[in-house]
Coordinates of C-alpha atoms and ligand atoms in Angstrom, one line a residue:
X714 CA 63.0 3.3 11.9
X715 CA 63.8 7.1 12.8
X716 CA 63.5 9.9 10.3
X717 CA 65.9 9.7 7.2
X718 CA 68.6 12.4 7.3
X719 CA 70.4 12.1 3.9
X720 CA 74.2 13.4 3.2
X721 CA 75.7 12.8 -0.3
X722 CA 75.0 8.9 -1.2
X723 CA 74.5 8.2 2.7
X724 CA 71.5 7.4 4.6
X725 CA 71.5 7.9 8.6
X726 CA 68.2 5.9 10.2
X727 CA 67.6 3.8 7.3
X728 CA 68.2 0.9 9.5
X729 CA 71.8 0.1 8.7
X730 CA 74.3 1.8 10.9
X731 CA 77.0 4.3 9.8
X732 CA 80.4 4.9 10.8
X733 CA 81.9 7.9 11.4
X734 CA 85.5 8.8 11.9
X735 CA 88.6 11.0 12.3
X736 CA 90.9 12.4 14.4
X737 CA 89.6 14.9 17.2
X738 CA 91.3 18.0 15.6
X739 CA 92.4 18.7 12.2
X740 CA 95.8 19.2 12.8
X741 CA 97.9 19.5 9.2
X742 CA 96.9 18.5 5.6
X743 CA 99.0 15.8 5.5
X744 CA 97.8 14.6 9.1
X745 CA 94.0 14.7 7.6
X746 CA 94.8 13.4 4.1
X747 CA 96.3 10.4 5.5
X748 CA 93.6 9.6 8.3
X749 CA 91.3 10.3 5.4
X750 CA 92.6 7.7 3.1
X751 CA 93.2 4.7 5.4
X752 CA 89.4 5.6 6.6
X753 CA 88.0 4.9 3.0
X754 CA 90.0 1.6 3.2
X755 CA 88.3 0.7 5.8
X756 CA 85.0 1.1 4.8
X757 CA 84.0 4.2 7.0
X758 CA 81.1 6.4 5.8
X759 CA 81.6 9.8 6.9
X760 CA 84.9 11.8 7.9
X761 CA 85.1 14.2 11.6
X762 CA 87.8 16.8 12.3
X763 CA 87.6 19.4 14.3
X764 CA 88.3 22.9 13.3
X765 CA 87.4 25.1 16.1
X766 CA 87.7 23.8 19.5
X767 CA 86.2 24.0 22.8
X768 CA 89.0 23.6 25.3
X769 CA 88.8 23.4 28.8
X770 CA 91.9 25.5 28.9
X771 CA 92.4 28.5 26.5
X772 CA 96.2 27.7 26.7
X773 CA 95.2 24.3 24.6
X774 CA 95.1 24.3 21.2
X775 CA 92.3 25.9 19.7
X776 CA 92.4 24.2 16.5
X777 CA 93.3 25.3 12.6
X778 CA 90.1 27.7 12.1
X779 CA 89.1 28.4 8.5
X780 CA 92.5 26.9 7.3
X781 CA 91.4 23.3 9.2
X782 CA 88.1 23.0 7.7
X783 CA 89.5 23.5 3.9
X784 CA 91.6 20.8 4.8
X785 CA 89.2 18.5 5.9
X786 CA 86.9 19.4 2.8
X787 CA 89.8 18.6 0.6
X788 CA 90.5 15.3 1.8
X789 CA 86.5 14.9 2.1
X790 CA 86.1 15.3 -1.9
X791 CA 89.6 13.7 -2.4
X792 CA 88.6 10.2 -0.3
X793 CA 84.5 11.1 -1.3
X794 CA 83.4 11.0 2.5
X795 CA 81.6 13.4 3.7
X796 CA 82.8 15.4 6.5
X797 CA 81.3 17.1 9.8
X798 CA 82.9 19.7 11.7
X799 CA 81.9 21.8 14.9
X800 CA 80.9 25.0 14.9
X801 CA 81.2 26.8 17.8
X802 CA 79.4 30.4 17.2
X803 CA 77.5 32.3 14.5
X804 CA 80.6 34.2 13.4
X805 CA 81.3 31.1 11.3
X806 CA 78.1 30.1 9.9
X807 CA 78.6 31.1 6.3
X808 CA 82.4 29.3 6.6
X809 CA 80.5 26.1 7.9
X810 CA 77.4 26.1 5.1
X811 CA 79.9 26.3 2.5
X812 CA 82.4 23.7 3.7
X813 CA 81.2 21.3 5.4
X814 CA 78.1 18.3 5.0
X815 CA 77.1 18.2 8.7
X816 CA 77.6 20.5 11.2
X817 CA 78.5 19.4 14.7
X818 CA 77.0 21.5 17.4
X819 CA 79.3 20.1 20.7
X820 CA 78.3 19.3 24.3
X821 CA 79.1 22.9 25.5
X822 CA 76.8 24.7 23.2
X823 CA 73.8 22.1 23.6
X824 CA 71.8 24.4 25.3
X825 CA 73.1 27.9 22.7
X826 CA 69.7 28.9 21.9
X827 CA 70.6 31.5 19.3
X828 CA 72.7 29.6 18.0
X829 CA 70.1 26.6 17.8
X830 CA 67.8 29.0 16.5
X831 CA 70.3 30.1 13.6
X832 CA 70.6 26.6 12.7
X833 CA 67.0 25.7 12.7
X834 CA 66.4 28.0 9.4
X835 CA 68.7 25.9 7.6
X836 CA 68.0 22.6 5.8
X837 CA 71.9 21.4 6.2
X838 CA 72.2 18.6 8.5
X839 CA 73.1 19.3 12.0
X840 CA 74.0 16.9 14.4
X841 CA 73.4 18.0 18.2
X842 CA 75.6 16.4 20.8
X843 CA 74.0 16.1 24.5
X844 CA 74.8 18.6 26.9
X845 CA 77.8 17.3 29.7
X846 CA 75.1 16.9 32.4
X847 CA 71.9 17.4 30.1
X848 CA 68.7 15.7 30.8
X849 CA 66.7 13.8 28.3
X850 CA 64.2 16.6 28.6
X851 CA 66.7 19.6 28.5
X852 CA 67.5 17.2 24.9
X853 CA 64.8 17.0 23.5
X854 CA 63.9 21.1 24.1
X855 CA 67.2 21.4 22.4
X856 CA 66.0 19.3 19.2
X857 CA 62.8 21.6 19.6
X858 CA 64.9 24.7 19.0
X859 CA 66.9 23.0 16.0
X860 CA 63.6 22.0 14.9
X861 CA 61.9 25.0 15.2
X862 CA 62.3 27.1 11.5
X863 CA 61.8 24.3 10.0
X864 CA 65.2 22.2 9.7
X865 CA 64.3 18.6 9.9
X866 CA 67.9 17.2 9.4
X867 CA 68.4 17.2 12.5
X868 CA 71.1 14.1 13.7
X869 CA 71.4 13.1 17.4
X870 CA 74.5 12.4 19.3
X871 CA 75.0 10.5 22.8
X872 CA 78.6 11.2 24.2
X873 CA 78.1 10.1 27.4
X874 CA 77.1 12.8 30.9
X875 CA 79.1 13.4 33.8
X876 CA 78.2 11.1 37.3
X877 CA 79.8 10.3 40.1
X878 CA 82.0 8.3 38.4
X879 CA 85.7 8.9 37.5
X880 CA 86.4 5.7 36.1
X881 CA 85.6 7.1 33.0
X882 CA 85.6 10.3 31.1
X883 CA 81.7 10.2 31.2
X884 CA 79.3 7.7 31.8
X885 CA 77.3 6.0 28.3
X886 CA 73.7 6.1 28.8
X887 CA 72.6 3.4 26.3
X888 CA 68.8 4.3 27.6
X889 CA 69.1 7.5 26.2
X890 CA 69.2 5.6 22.4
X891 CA 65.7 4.3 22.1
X892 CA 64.4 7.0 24.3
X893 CA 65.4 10.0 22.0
X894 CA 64.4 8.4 18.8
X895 CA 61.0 7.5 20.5
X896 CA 60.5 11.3 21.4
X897 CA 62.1 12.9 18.5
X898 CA 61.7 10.7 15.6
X899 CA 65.3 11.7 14.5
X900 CA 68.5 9.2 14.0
X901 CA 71.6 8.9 16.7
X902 CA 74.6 8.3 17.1
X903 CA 77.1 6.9 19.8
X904 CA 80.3 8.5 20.3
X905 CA 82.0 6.0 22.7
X906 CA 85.3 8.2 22.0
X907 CA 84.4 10.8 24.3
X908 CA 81.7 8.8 26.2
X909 CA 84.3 6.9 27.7
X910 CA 87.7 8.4 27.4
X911 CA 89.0 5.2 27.2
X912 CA 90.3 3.1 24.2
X913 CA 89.6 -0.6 25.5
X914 CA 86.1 0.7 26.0
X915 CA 85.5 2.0 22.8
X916 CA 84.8 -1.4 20.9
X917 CA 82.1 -2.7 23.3
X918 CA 80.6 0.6 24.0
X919 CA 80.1 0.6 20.2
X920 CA 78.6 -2.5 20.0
X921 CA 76.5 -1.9 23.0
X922 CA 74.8 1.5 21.4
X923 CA 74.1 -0.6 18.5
X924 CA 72.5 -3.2 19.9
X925 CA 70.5 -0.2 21.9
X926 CA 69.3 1.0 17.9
X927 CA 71.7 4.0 17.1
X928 CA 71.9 4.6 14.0
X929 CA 76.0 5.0 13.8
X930 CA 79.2 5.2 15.8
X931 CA 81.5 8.3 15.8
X932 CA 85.0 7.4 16.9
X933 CA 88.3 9.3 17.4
X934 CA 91.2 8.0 15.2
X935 CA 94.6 9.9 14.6
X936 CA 97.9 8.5 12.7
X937 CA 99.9 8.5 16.3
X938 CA 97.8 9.5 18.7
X939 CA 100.7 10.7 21.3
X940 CA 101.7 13.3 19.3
X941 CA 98.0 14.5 18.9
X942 CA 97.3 18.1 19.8
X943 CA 93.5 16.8 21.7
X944 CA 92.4 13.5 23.2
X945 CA 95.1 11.6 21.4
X946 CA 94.7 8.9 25.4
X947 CA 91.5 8.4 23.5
X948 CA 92.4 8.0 20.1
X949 CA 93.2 5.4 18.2
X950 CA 95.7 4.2 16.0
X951 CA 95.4 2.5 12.6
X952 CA 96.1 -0.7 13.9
X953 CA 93.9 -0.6 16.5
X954 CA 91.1 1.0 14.6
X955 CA 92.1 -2.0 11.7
X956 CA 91.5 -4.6 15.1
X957 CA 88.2 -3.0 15.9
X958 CA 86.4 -2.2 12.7
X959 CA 86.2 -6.1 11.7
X960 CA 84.3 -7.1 14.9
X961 CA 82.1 -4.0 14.1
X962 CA 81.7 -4.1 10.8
X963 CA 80.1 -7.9 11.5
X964 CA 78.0 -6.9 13.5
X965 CA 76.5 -4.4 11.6
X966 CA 75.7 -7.4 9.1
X967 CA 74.1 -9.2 11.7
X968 CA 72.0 -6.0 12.4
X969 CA 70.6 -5.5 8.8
X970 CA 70.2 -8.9 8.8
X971 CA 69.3 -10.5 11.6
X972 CA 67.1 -7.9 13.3
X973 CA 65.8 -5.6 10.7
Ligands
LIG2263 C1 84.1 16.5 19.7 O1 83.4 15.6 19.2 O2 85.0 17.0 19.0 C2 83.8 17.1 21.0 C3 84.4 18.2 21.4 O3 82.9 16.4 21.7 P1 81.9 16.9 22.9 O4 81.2 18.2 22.4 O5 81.0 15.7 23.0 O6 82.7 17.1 24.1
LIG2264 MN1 87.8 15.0 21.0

């Protein structure tokens, strides 16, 4: 059992895997309102969208800004979800502790020190993704600086590292699971989204981290991914998010369960 990390009526580490979901960037209201309802159906816990992007290219879309993230706190209170978004530099801070329930500090800004320190006076959740190439021990002196004013809702979040491999769009480390919550004490989650890059792999890459102990599963979902402004060859559609969730949704049960 890791370190509780409470947001709204949701518990992350308690034992019982969460599911969080959305589409990569918020895009329109209507494109989040209607993610945001068939992810309630579905029995998701917590709702993503990103608001302020770090793109490769600056010619890709950046992402809605301020106007994204009161969209995706709308459809947060309308659906009740909570909602995490990234925030990318302190200039947004106060946007971020007002809108949003957990803030998502990305891959590219693992290692931000000011920024981690910034976020380590607060008591809001923050959920710090690994760095593209980062070490378990570059990781955890990460969580040290998010730790280090105090904040002790602190979420973890394994999205795969680059290799040798191009296969994939990263490579999963399912060791890193156990490991982290052994040195750190605090919950993670899998993001087999942009572990893998690949939508076939994102079901047993799921139940893989799972069976490893995370604590939750963050995947990419978009009404038609092929219109979607960022990583719609990752995302997934309802129908095949509607095929997935069963099988992990069952084996969640058998988790709580069968191996608590
Ligand atoms: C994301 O989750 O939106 C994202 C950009 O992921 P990462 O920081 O892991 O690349
Ligand atoms: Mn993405």
């Amino acid at each position: 059992m890791s370190r509780l990390v409470k947001v709204g009526d949701i518990v992350i580490g308690d034992g019982e895997p969460v599911t969080i979901a959305g589409p990569c960037s918020v895009e329109s209201k209507e494109q989040i309102f209607e993610t945001a309802k068939f992810l309630k159906e579905q029995g998701c816990d917590i709702l993503r969208g990103g608001a302020f992007k770090p793109r490769t290219s600056p010619k890709s879309f950046q992402g809605l800004g301020v106007e994204g993230l009161r969209y995706l706190k709308e459809a947060g209170e309308t659906y009740n979800m909570p909602i995490i978004s990234e925030l990318m530099d302190t200039d947004n801070l106060d946007d971020f502790i007002e809108n949003v329930d957990i803030i998502q500090i990305g891959s590219r800004n693992m290692q931000n020190f000011s920024l981690l320190k910034e976020l380590s006076k607060l008591n809001k959740p923050v959920m710090l993704k690994r760095g593209l190439s980062a070490t378990i021990e570059e990781w955890v002196g990460a969580v040290e600086y998010l730790a280090m004013n105090g904040n002790t809702n602190i979420i973890l979040c394994e999205r795969g590292i680059r290799t040798f491999d191009t296969h994939t769009r990263n490579t999963f480390d399912v060791t890193a699971i156990p490991i982290m919550k052994k040195l750190t004490g605090f919950p993670i989650i899998a993001d087999p989204s942009h572990a893998t890059g690949v939508k076939e792999l994102i079901l047993p890459v799921s139940l893989a981290a799972m069976a490893g102990g995370a604590d939750g599963i963050m995947i990419e979902v978009h009404p038609e991914p092929d219109k979607a402004l960022s990583d719609g060859q990752q995302s997934l559609n309802f129908n095949e998010f509607d095929n997935i969730n069963s099988k992990i949704q069952n084996y969640k049960r058998f988790i709580v369960e069968k191996l608590a």
